[in-house]
CSV table of C-alpha atoms in Angstrom, one decimal:
chain,number,residue,atom,x,y,z
A,1,MET,CA,-183.0,-39.2,129.4
A,2,SER,CA,-186.7,-39.9,129.6
A,3,SER,CA,-189.2,-42.2,128.0
A,4,THR,CA,-192.8,-43.3,127.6
A,5,LYS,CA,-194.3,-46.1,126.5
A,6,GLY,CA,-197.9,-47.8,125.8
A,7,SER,CA,-199.5,-51.3,124.6
A,8,TYR,CA,-202.4,-51.2,122.3
A,9,SER,CA,-204.5,-54.0,121.1
A,10,LYS,CA,-206.8,-53.8,118.0
A,11,LYS,CA,-205.6,-50.5,116.9
A,12,ASP,CA,-205.0,-49.7,113.0
A,13,VAL,CA,-203.4,-46.6,114.2
A,14,ALA,CA,-201.4,-46.4,117.7
A,15,GLU,CA,-199.9,-42.8,119.2
A,16,LEU,CA,-198.0,-42.2,121.9
A,17,ALA,CA,-196.8,-38.9,123.7
A,18,LEU,CA,-193.1,-37.5,124.1
A,19,PRO,CA,-192.0,-37.4,127.4
A,20,ALA,CA,-192.9,-34.4,129.1
A,21,ASP,CA,-189.7,-32.8,129.2
A,22,THR,CA,-188.9,-32.9,125.7
A,23,ARG,CA,-187.1,-29.8,124.9
A,24,ALA,CA,-185.4,-28.4,121.4
A,25,ASN,CA,-182.5,-30.6,120.3
A,26,ASP,CA,-183.5,-33.5,122.3
A,27,PHE,CA,-182.8,-36.6,120.4
A,28,VAL,CA,-185.6,-38.8,120.2
A,29,VAL,CA,-185.9,-42.6,119.3
A,30,SER,CA,-189.1,-44.2,119.0
A,31,VAL,CA,-189.7,-47.9,118.6
A,32,CYS,CA,-192.9,-49.8,117.5
A,33,ALA,CA,-192.9,-53.3,117.9
A,34,GLN,CA,-196.0,-55.2,116.6
A,35,GLN,CA,-197.1,-59.1,116.9
A,36,SER,CA,-198.1,-58.8,113.0
A,37,GLY,CA,-200.1,-56.4,110.5
A,38,GLU,CA,-201.2,-56.7,106.6
A,39,PRO,CA,-198.1,-57.4,104.2
A,40,ARG,CA,-197.6,-53.5,103.8
A,41,VAL,CA,-194.8,-52.3,106.1
A,42,PRO,CA,-196.2,-50.2,108.7
A,43,ARG,CA,-194.8,-46.3,109.2
A,44,LEU,CA,-194.0,-43.4,110.8
A,45,ILE,CA,-197.4,-41.0,110.4
A,46,GLU,CA,-196.0,-38.5,113.1
A,47,PRO,CA,-193.6,-36.6,112.3
A,48,THR,CA,-193.3,-37.0,108.7
A,49,GLY,CA,-190.1,-37.6,106.6
A,50,VAL,CA,-188.7,-39.9,109.3
A,51,VAL,CA,-187.9,-43.1,107.7
A,52,PRO,CA,-188.0,-46.4,110.3
A,53,ALA,CA,-185.6,-49.1,109.9
A,54,VAL,CA,-187.8,-52.0,110.5
A,55,PHE,CA,-187.0,-55.8,111.4
A,56,THR,CA,-189.4,-58.9,110.7
A,57,PHE,CA,-189.3,-62.1,112.2
A,58,PRO,CA,-190.2,-65.0,110.5
A,59,SER,CA,-193.5,-65.6,112.7
A,60,GLY,CA,-194.5,-61.9,111.7
A,61,GLN,CA,-194.0,-60.0,114.6
A,62,ARG,CA,-191.8,-56.5,113.3
A,63,LEU,CA,-189.8,-53.9,115.1
A,64,HIS,CA,-189.4,-50.7,113.9
A,65,VAL,CA,-187.0,-47.9,115.3
A,66,SER,CA,-186.8,-44.6,114.4
A,67,ALA,CA,-185.0,-41.3,115.6
A,68,TRP,CA,-184.4,-37.8,114.8
A,69,PRO,CA,-183.8,-34.3,116.5
A,70,TRP,CA,-186.8,-32.7,117.8
A,71,ASP,CA,-188.2,-29.6,117.4
A,72,PRO,CA,-191.3,-27.7,118.4
A,73,SER,CA,-192.8,-28.6,114.1
A,74,ARG,CA,-192.5,-32.2,115.1
A,75,GLY,CA,-195.3,-32.6,117.7
A,76,ALA,CA,-195.3,-33.8,121.2
A,77,LYS,CA,-196.6,-37.4,120.0
A,78,THR,CA,-196.0,-39.7,117.8
A,79,ARG,CA,-198.2,-42.0,115.3
A,80,TRP,CA,-197.4,-45.2,114.0
A,81,ASP,CA,-200.0,-47.2,111.5
A,82,VAL,CA,-200.0,-50.8,112.9
A,83,THR,CA,-203.0,-52.1,110.6
A,84,GLY,CA,-204.1,-55.4,111.3
A,85,SER,CA,-202.0,-55.9,114.3
A,86,PRO,CA,-203.3,-57.6,117.3
A,87,ASN,CA,-201.3,-56.1,119.7
A,88,THR,CA,-198.8,-53.4,119.8
A,89,GLU,CA,-196.3,-51.7,122.0
A,90,LEU,CA,-194.7,-48.0,121.5
A,91,MET,CA,-191.8,-46.7,123.2
A,92,ASN,CA,-190.7,-42.9,123.0
A,93,LEU,CA,-187.0,-42.5,124.2
A,94,THR,CA,-185.0,-39.0,124.6
A,95,TYR,CA,-181.3,-37.9,124.6
A,96,ARG,CA,-180.4,-34.5,125.7
A,97,TYR,CA,-176.7,-32.8,124.7
A,98,GLY,CA,-176.5,-34.9,121.0
A,99,ASN,CA,-174.8,-33.6,118.2
A,100,ILE,CA,-177.5,-32.9,115.7
A,101,ARG,CA,-175.5,-31.4,113.1
A,102,SER,CA,-174.1,-35.3,113.0
A,103,THR,CA,-177.5,-37.3,112.3
A,104,GLY,CA,-177.0,-39.4,109.4
A,105,SER,CA,-178.7,-43.4,109.9
A,106,PRO,CA,-179.0,-43.5,114.0
A,107,VAL,CA,-179.6,-47.4,113.3
A,108,SER,CA,-175.7,-48.7,113.5
A,109,GLY,CA,-176.7,-52.6,113.1
A,110,ILE,CA,-178.8,-55.1,113.2
A,111,THR,CA,-178.2,-58.8,114.4
A,112,GLU,CA,-180.3,-61.8,114.7
A,113,HIS,CA,-180.5,-64.7,116.5
A,114,HIS,CA,-182.1,-67.7,117.3
A,115,GLY,CA,-182.7,-70.3,120.6
A,116,VAL,CA,-180.4,-68.8,122.6
A,117,ASN,CA,-180.6,-67.8,126.0
A,118,LYS,CA,-177.5,-64.8,125.9
A,119,VAL,CA,-177.9,-62.4,123.2
A,120,PRO,CA,-174.6,-61.3,122.1
A,121,LEU,CA,-174.3,-57.4,121.5
A,122,MET,CA,-172.0,-56.0,118.8
A,123,PRO,CA,-169.7,-53.3,119.2
A,124,ALA,CA,-171.0,-49.7,120.9
A,125,GLN,CA,-170.2,-46.6,118.8
A,126,ARG,CA,-167.6,-43.7,119.9
A,127,PHE,CA,-170.8,-42.1,121.6
A,128,THR,CA,-173.8,-43.3,124.0
A,129,SER,CA,-175.4,-46.4,122.4
A,130,LEU,CA,-179.1,-47.5,122.8
A,131,TYR,CA,-179.5,-51.3,122.7
A,132,ILE,CA,-183.0,-52.3,121.9
A,133,VAL,CA,-184.0,-56.2,121.8
A,134,LEU,CA,-187.0,-58.2,120.4
A,135,ALA,CA,-187.3,-61.7,122.2
A,136,ALA,CA,-190.2,-63.9,121.5
A,137,SER,CA,-190.5,-66.8,123.9
A,138,ASP,CA,-193.2,-68.2,126.1
A,139,THR,CA,-191.5,-68.8,129.1
A,140,LEU,CA,-189.2,-65.3,129.9
A,141,THR,CA,-190.0,-63.8,132.7
A,142,GLY,CA,-186.1,-62.2,133.5
A,143,PHE,CA,-182.8,-60.7,131.8
A,144,ALA,CA,-179.5,-58.9,132.8
A,145,TRP,CA,-177.5,-56.5,130.8
A,146,PRO,CA,-173.9,-56.6,131.6
A,147,LEU,CA,-171.7,-53.9,134.0
A,148,GLY,CA,-172.0,-50.8,132.6
A,149,PHE,CA,-175.1,-50.7,131.2
A,150,ASN,CA,-178.5,-48.5,132.3
A,151,PRO,CA,-181.2,-50.2,131.7
A,152,ARG,CA,-184.0,-47.8,129.8
A,153,SER,CA,-187.7,-49.0,129.3
A,154,GLN,CA,-189.2,-52.4,129.2
A,155,HIS,CA,-192.4,-54.3,128.4
A,156,LEU,CA,-192.6,-58.0,129.2
A,157,GLY,CA,-196.0,-58.9,127.8
A,158,ALA,CA,-198.0,-61.3,125.8
A,159,PHE,CA,-198.7,-61.0,121.9
A,160,GLY,CA,-201.0,-63.3,121.1
A,161,GLN,CA,-200.0,-66.9,123.1
A,162,GLU,CA,-196.3,-65.9,123.1
A,163,GLN,CA,-194.9,-63.7,125.4
A,164,VAL,CA,-192.6,-61.2,123.3
A,165,SER,CA,-190.3,-58.8,125.7
A,166,LEU,CA,-189.3,-55.4,124.1
A,167,ILE,CA,-186.1,-54.1,126.2
A,168,THR,CA,-183.9,-51.6,126.2
A,169,ALA,CA,-180.5,-50.3,127.7
A,170,ASP,CA,-177.6,-47.6,127.1
A,171,THR,CA,-174.2,-47.3,127.8
A,172,PRO,CA,-171.3,-45.0,127.0
A,173,GLY,CA,-169.5,-45.7,124.0
A,174,GLY,CA,-166.5,-47.5,123.2
A,175,SER,CA,-164.6,-49.9,120.9
A,176,GLY,CA,-165.1,-53.1,122.3
A,177,SER,CA,-167.9,-56.1,122.5
A,178,PRO,CA,-169.8,-54.8,125.8
A,179,GLY,CA,-170.8,-58.8,126.4
A,180,ASP,CA,-174.4,-60.2,126.3
A,181,LEU,CA,-177.7,-60.0,127.5
A,182,ALA,CA,-178.3,-62.9,129.6
A,183,LEU,CA,-182.0,-64.4,129.6
A,184,ASP,CA,-184.0,-66.7,132.1
A,185,THR,CA,-184.6,-69.2,129.7
A,186,THR,CA,-183.7,-69.8,125.8
A,187,VAL,CA,-186.1,-67.9,123.3
A,188,LYS,CA,-187.1,-69.0,120.1
A,189,ASP,CA,-186.0,-65.6,118.3
A,190,ALA,CA,-184.2,-62.2,118.8
A,191,VAL,CA,-182.6,-59.4,117.4
A,192,VAL,CA,-181.1,-56.3,118.3
A,193,PHE,CA,-181.0,-53.2,117.1
A,194,LEU,CA,-177.9,-50.4,117.9
A,195,VAL,CA,-178.9,-46.7,118.1
A,196,THR,CA,-175.6,-44.6,118.1
A,197,ILE,CA,-176.7,-41.2,120.1
A,198,PRO,CA,-175.0,-38.6,117.4
A,199,GLY,CA,-172.2,-36.6,119.5
A,200,ARG,CA,-169.2,-34.8,120.2
A,201,SER,CA,-165.8,-36.1,120.7
A,202,ASP,CA,-162.5,-35.1,123.1
A,203,GLY,CA,-160.6,-37.0,121.1
A,204,ASN,CA,-160.0,-39.6,124.0
A,205,PRO,CA,-161.1,-43.2,123.8
A,206,THR,CA,-163.8,-44.4,125.7
A,207,TRP,CA,-164.1,-47.7,127.4
A,208,ILE,CA,-167.4,-49.8,128.9
A,209,LEU,CA,-167.1,-51.5,132.4
A,210,GLY,CA,-167.0,-55.2,132.4
A,211,ASP,CA,-165.6,-55.0,128.8
A,212,ALA,CA,-162.9,-57.9,129.3
A,213,SER,CA,-160.8,-57.7,125.8
A,214,ASN,CA,-160.4,-53.6,125.6
A,215,SER,CA,-161.3,-52.1,129.5
A,216,THR,CA,-159.0,-53.9,132.4
A,217,LEU,CA,-159.3,-52.2,135.0
A,218,GLY,CA,-155.6,-51.1,136.2
A,219,LYS,CA,-154.0,-51.9,132.9
A,220,THR,CA,-156.6,-49.5,130.6
A,221,THR,CA,-158.4,-47.9,133.1
A,222,PHE,CA,-158.1,-46.2,136.6
A,223,ALA,CA,-160.7,-45.5,139.7
A,224,GLY,CA,-160.5,-41.8,140.1
């Protein structure tokens, strides 16, 4: 698993290279966060034919998420049309050994929260689950994922006068609630995207460590 990220100011087109070790059949997740922009929905220009999911805050900030299995014809970078956005943040994350024959809509859920210092995380699906959080606050400086999460790329930075944080982490799939993303301040707005990386199942259940309702050491799981 690898990632790249980039920050852009006053650009109509933002582009970011994929991780250098990306190879055929890797599953790519591309994330675009914008301060604002023209009324038309910004779109993923490259690769073509990939339609992002999008969420827009009342303040105009947007979060776009797209995913696809990679092959050389898709190119070695992503390009986003971000016309009119003063500030933009991009992230590209890759996953290996996904089941590219099961690539339906990768976004399994979107939740919106306001005035919170803990962001509830929706239940993970059966395979690797990537959580992408955009949080708007002028005082946020730190956060903590629940037990069992693997932090990925993150960005703590300002969109204009407001601090906007783009935070990502993943965890093995399971059927229970993994808990909350704890923040060191109360944020005005937050949105969570859940992206399920397609995989293969052996038919056995998987639990997330720290899931108090579904995974209890000694009862449902055992130390190896």
